[in-house]
Short mmCIF file of C-alpha atoms in Angstrom, two decimals:
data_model
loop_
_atom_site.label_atom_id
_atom_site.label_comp_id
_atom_site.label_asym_id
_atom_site.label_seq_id
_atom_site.Cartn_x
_atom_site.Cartn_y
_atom_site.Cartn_z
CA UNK A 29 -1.01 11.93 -20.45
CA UNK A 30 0.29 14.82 -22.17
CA UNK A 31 3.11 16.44 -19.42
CA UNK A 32 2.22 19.88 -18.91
CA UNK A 33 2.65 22.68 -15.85
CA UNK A 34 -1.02 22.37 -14.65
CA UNK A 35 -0.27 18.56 -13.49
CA UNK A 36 3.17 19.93 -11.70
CA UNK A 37 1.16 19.83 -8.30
CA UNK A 38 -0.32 16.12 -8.47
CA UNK A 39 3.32 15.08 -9.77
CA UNK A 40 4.82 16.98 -6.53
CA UNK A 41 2.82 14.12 -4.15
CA UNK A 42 3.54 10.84 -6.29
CA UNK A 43 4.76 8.50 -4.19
CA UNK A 44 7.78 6.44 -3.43
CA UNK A 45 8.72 4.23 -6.25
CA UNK A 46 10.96 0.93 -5.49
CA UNK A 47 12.28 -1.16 -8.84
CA UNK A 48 12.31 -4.95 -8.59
CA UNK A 49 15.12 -6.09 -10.86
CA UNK A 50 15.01 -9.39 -12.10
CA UNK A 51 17.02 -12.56 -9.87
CA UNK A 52 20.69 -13.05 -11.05
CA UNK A 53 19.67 -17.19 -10.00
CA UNK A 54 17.65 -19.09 -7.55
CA UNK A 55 16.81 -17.67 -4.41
CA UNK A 56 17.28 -20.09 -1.55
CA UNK A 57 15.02 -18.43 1.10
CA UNK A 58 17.03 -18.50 4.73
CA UNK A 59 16.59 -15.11 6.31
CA UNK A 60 20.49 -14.45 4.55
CA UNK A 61 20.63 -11.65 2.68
CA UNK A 62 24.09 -11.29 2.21
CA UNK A 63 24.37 -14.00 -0.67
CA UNK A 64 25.44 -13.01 -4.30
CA UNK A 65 21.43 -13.21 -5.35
CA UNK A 66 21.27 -9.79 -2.90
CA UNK A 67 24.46 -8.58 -3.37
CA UNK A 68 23.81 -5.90 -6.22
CA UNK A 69 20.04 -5.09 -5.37
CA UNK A 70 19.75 -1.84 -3.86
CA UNK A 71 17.93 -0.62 -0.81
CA UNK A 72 14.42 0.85 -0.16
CA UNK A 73 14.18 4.65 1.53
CA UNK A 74 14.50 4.23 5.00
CA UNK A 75 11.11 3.64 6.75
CA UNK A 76 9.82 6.74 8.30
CA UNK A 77 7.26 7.71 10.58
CA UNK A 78 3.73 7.04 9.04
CA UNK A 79 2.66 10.30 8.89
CA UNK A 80 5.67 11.64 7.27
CA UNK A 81 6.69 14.87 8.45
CA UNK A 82 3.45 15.49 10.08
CA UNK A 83 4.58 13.28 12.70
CA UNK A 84 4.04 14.41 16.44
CA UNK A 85 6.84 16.28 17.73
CA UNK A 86 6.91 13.41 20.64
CA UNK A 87 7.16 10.48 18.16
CA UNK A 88 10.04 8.08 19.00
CA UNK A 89 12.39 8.16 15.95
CA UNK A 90 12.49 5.33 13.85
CA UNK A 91 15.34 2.43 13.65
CA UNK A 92 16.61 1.88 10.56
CA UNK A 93 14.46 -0.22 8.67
CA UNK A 94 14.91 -0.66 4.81
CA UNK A 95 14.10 -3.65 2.35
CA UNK A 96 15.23 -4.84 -1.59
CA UNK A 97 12.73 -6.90 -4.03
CA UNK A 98 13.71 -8.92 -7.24
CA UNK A 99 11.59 -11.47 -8.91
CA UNK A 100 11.46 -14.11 -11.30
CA UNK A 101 8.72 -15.92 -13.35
CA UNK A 102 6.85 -17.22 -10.34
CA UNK A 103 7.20 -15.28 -7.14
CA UNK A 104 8.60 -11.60 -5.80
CA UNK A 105 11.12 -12.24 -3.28
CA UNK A 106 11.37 -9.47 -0.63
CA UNK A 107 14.28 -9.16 2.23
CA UNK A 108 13.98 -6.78 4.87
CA UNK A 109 16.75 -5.44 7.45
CA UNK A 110 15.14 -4.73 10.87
CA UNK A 111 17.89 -2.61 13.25
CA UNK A 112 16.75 -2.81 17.00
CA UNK A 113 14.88 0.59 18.46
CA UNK A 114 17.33 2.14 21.89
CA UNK A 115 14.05 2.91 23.35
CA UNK A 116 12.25 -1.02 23.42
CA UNK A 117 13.28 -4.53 23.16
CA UNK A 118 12.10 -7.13 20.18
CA UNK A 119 9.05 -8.60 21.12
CA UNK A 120 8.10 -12.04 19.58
CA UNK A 121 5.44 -14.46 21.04
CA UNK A 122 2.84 -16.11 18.49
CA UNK A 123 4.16 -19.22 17.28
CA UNK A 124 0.98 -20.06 15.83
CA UNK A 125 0.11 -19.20 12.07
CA UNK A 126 -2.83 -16.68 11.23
CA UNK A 127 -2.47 -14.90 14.70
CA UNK A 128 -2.85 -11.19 15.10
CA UNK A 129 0.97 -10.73 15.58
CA UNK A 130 0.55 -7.08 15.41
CA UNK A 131 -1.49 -6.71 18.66
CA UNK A 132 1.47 -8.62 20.92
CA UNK A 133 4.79 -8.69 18.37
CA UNK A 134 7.21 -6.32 16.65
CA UNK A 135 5.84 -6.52 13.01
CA UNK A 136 6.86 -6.31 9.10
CA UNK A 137 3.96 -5.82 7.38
CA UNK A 138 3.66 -6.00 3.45
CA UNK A 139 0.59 -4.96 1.64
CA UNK A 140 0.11 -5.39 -2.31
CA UNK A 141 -2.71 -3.93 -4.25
CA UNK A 142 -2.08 -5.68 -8.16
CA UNK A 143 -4.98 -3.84 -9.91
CA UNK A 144 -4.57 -0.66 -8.33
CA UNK A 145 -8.60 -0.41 -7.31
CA UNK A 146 -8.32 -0.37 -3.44
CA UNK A 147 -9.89 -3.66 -2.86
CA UNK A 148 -9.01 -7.29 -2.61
CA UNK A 149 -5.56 -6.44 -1.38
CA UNK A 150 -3.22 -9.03 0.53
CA UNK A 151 -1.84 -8.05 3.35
CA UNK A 152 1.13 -10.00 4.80
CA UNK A 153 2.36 -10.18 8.88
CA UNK A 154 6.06 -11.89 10.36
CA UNK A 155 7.18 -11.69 13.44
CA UNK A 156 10.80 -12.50 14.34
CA UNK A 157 9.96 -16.35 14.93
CA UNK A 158 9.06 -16.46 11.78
CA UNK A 159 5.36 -17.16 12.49
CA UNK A 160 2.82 -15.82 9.28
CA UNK A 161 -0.04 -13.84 8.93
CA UNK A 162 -1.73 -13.52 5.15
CA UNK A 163 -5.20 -12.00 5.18
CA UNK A 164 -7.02 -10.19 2.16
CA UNK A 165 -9.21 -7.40 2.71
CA UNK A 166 -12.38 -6.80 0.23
CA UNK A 167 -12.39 -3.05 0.77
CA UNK A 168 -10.69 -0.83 3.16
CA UNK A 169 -12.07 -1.16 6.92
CA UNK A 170 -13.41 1.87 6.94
CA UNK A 171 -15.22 1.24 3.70
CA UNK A 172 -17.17 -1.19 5.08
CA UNK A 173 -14.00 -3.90 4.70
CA UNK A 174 -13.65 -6.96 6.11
CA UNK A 175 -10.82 -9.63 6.94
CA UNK A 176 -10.55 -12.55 4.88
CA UNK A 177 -7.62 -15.45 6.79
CA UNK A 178 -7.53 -18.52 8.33
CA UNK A 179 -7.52 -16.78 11.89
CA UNK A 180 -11.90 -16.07 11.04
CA UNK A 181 -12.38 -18.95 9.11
CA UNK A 182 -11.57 -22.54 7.38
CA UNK A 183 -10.98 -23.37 4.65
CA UNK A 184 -13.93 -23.80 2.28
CA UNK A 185 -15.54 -20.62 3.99
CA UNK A 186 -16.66 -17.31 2.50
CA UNK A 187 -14.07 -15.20 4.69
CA UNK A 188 -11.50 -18.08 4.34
CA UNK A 189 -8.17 -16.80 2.36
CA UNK A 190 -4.70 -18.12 2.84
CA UNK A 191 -1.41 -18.92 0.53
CA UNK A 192 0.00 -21.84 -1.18
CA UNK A 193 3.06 -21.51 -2.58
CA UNK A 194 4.95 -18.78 0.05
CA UNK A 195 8.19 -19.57 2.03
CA UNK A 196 9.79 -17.18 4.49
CA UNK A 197 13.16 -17.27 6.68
CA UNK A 198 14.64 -15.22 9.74
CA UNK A 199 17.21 -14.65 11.46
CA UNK A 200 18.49 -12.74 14.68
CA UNK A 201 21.66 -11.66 13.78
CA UNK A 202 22.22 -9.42 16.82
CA UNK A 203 20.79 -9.05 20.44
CA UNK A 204 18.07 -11.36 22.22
CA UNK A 205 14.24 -11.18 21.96
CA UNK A 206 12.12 -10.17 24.45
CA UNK A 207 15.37 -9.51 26.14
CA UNK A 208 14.86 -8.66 30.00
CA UNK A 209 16.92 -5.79 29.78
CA UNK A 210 14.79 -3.83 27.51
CA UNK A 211 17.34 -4.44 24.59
CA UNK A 212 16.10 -4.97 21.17
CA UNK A 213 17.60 -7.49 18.31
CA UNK A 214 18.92 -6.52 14.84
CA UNK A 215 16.41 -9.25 12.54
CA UNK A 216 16.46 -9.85 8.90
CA UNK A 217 13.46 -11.15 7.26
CA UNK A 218 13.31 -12.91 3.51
CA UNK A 219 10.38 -13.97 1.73
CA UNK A 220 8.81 -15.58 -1.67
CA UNK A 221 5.69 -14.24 -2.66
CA UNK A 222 3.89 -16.66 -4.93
CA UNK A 223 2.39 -14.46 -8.12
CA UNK A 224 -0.60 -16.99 -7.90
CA UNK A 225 -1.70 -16.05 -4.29
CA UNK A 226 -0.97 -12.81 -4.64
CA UNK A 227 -3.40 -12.44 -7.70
CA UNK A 228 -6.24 -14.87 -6.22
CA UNK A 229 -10.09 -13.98 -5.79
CA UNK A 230 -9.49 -10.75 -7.96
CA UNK A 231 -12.10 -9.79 -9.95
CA UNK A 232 -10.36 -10.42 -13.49
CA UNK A 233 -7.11 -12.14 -13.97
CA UNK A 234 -3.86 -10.39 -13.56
CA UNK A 235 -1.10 -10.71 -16.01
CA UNK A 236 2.38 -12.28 -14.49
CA UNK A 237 4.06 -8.86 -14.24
CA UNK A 238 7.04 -8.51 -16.83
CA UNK A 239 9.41 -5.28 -17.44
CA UNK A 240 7.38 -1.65 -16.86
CA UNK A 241 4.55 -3.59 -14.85
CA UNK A 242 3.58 -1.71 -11.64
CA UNK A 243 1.85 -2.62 -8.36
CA UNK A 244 0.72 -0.31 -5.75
CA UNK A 245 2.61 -1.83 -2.45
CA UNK A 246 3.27 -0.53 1.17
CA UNK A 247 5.51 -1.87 3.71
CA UNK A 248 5.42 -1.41 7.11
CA UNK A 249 6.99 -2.02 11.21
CA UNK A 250 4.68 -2.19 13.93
CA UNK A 251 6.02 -1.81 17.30
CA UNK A 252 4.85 -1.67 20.75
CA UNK A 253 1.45 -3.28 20.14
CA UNK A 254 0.99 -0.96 17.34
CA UNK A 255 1.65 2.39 18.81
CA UNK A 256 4.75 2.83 16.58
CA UNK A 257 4.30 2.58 13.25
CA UNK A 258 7.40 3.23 10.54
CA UNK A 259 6.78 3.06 6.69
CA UNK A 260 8.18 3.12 3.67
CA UNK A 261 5.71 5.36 2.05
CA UNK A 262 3.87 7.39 4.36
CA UNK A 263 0.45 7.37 4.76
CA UNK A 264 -0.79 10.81 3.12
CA UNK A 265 -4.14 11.78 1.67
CA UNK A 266 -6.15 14.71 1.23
CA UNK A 267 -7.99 16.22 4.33
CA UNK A 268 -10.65 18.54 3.80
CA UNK A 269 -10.99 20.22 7.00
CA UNK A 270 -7.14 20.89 7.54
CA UNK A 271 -7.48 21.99 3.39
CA UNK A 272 -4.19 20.14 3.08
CA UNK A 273 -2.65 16.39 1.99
CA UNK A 274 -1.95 15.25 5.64
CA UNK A 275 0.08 11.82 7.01
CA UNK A 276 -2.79 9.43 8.88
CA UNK A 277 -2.21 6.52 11.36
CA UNK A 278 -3.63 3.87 8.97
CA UNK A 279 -2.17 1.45 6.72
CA UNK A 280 -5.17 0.50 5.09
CA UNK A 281 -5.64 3.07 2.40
CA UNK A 282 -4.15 1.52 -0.85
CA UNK A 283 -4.52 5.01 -2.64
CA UNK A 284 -1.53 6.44 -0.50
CA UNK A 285 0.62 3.51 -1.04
CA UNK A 286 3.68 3.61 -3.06
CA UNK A 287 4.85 1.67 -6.51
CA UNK A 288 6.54 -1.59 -7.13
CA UNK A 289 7.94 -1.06 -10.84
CA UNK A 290 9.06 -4.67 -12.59
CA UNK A 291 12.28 -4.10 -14.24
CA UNK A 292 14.95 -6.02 -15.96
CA UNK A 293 17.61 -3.43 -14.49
CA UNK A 294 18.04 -0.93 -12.53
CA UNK A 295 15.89 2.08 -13.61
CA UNK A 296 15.88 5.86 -13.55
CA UNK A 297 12.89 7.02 -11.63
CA UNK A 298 12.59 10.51 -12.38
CA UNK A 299 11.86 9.09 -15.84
CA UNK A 300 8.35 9.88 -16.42
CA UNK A 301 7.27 6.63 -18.73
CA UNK A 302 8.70 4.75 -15.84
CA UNK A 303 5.58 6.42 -13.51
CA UNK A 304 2.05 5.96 -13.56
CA UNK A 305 0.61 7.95 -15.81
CA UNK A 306 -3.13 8.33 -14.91
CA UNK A 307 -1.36 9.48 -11.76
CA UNK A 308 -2.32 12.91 -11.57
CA UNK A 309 -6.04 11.63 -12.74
CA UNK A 310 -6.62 9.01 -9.95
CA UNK A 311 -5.32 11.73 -7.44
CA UNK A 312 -7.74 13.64 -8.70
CA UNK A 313 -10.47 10.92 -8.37
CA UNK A 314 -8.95 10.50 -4.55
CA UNK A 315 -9.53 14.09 -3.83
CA UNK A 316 -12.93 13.87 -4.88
CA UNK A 317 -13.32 10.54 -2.03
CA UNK A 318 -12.21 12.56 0.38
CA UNK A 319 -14.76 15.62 -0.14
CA UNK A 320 -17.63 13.28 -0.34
CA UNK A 321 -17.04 11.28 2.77
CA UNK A 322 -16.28 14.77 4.43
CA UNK A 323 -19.59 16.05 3.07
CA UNK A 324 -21.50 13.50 3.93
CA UNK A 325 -20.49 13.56 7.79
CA UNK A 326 -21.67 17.03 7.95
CA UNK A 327 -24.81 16.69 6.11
CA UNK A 328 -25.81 13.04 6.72
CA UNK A 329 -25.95 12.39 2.57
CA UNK A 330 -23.38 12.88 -0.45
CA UNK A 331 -23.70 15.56 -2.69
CA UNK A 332 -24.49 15.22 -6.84
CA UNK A 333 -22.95 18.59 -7.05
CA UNK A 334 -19.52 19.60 -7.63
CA UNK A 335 -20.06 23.50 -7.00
CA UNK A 336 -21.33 21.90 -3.49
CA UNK A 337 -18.13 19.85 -3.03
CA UNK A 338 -16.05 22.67 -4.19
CA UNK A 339 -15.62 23.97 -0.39
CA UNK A 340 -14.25 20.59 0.32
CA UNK A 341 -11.59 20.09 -2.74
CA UNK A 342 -8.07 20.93 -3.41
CA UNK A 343 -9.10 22.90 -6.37
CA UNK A 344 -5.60 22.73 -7.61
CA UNK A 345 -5.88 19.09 -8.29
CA UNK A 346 -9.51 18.68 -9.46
CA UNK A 347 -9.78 21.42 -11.40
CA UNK A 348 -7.89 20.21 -14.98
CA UNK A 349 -10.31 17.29 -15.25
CA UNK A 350 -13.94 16.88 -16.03
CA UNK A 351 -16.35 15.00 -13.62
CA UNK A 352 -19.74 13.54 -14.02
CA UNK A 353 -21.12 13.37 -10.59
CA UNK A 354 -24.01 11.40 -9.33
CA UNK A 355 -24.93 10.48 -6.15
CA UNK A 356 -28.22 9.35 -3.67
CA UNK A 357 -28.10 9.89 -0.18
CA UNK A 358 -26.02 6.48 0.91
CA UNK A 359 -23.89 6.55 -2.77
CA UNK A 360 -22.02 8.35 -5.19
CA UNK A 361 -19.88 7.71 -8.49
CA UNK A 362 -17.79 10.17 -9.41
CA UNK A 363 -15.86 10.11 -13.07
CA UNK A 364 -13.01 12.04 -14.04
CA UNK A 365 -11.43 12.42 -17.21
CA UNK A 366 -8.70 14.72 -19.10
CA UNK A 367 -9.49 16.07 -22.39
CA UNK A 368 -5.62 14.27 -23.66
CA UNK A 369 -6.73 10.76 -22.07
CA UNK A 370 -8.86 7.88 -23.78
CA UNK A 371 -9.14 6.45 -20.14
CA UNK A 372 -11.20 8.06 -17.52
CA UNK A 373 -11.33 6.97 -14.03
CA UNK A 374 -14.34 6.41 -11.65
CA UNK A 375 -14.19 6.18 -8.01
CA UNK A 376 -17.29 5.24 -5.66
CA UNK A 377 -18.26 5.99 -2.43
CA UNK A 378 -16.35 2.05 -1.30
CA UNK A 379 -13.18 3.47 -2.30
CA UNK A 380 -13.45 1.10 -5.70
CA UNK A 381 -11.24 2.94 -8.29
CA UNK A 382 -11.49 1.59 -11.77
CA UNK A 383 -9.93 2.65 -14.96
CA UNK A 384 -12.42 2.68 -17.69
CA UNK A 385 -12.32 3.40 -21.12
CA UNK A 386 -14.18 7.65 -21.89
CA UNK A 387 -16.03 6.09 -24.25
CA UNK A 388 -18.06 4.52 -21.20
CA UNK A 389 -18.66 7.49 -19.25
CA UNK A 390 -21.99 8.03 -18.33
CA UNK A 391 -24.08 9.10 -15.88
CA UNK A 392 -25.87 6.08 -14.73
CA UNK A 393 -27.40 6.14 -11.65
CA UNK A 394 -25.30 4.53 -8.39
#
């Protein structure tokens, strides 16, 4: 995509960006992230609230909470500094894999999307015991989405997913859990994501990543049974009726995650070929999402036409593009394209965002 002044405002809201530089050497997973592997690998942003700066003026401030990523040919290793909360102690109970540990336990969450398209994402759970959660979600819950683990299902079953190939480590370093005195405990987490599960029961295959490759990723800490929740990227999307991008209390919408870029180094961010460039198009495409499902609880049916939507829209971001729009009462498929881009992308009423090529666009019924 061409750079150019009209795209200025979708550039303002791209989201956080982390680079995962290659490993130095092997990666001996302990919960120790002070050895030489870690030593040069800088820090994520510090978590914030999940709305952002939209946060409740009540909202307990977050601890510190940061994390650092490398990789080699087979897995994305991940390490994650949790500093205790003054206002509540460490809580950690399940000892048994594939429980909900975010309902009881304090939480790190990480959430990968490979192919960008909002479903079939992995979503990973640890508590400070160490005890796992992996689940995959088909589509967003409030798509329609459901849970696919080994806490629903076995093995051999429809909703069954789990991993093969993942290790993780902890370690206390400071302070007691579930301390009596309301204390909390300064944890480190490390972990090896297998490329293999993390690309399983996707749709098409996805390449091993390699330098410039980029994921959409979010990582989170749940606290106090999920009433606290800190992130690195906040969770912000277009809302129609406040006519404004706005932070939500929900992890599960991929399309306000941030980027994991694969690097061999260390990379400047604010350079541009080092962002997604069908950003500004897919925000776009996002905008459009919103207005529907906005539209549709108001009228009981989505709308095939734009001028209709146009009420509903950040005009600002949907108005450099083209979109065919067709829709029934139940569905919709909305394509948008820029007049510089051979690739258009289409989003449907499930949340499904696909890159196509514009030679495909059409306006085939949904």
């Amino acid at each position: 995509m061409t750079p150019s002044s009209i795209y200025d405002p979708h550039w303002a809201l791209y989201p956080k960006a982390y680079v995962a530089t290659r490993s130095i050497g092997p990666v001996e997973i302990n919960g120790d992230l002070e050895k030489p592997v870690w030593n040069s690998v800088p820090w994520s942003d510090l978590f914030e609230d999940i709305q952002g700066n939209d946060a409740p003026a009540n909202a307990i401030s977050p601890a510190k909470t940061a994390f650092k990523a490398i990789y080699d040919d087979e897995h994305l290793y991940v390490g994650a500094l949790l500093h205790p909360s003054p206002v509540f102690r460490t809580e950690a109970h399940f000892t048994t894999r594939n429980s909900p540990i975010y309902q009881t336990d304090s939480d790190f969450e990480v959430f990968f999307d490979l192919n960008g398209s909002n479903h079939g994402y992995k979503e990973f759970e640890v508590n400070a015991l160490n005890t796992v959660w992996n689940l995959m979600l088909d589509k967003p819950y409030d798509d329609g989405g459901h849970e696919h683990s080994g806490r629903i299902a076995h093995r051999g079953d429809s909703a069954f997913y789990d991993v093969n190939s993942q290790t993780t480590a902890v370690q206390v370093l400071e302070g007691r859990l579930n301390d009596a005195s309301n204390q909390g405990a300064l944890w480190s987490v490390e972990m090896a994501f297998a490329f293999e599960d993390l690309a399983a029961h996707l749709p098409s295959p996805v390449p091993r990543p390699s330098p410039g490759t980029f994921w959409r990723i979010n990582i989170s800490r749940v606290e106090l049974k999920g009433e606290v929740n800190w992130t690195w990227q906040p969770q912000k999307v277009w809302d129609p009726l406040l006519r404004k991008h706005h932070g939500k209390v929900a992890m599960h919408m991929p399309d306000s995650w941030g980027y994991l870029i694969f690097g061999d180094t260390v990379l400047e961010l604010d350079n541009s070929s080092w962002r997604d460039p069908l950003w500004p198009t897919k925000l776009a495409a996002m905008n459009i999402y919103y207005a529907q499902y906005f539209y549709k609880s108001l009228n009981g049916f989505y709308t095939d036409c734009m001028e209709e939507l146009a009420g509903y829209l950040d005009l600002e971001i949907t108005s450099p593009f083209k979109v065919d729009l067709v829709a029934d009462t139940d569905r919709f498929l909305a394509t948008v394209s820029a007049s510089d881009e051979d690739q258009a992308i289409s989003i449907l009423d499930d949340r499904l965002l696909q890159v196509i090529p514009s030679a495909r666009m059409s306006s085939t019924a949904v």
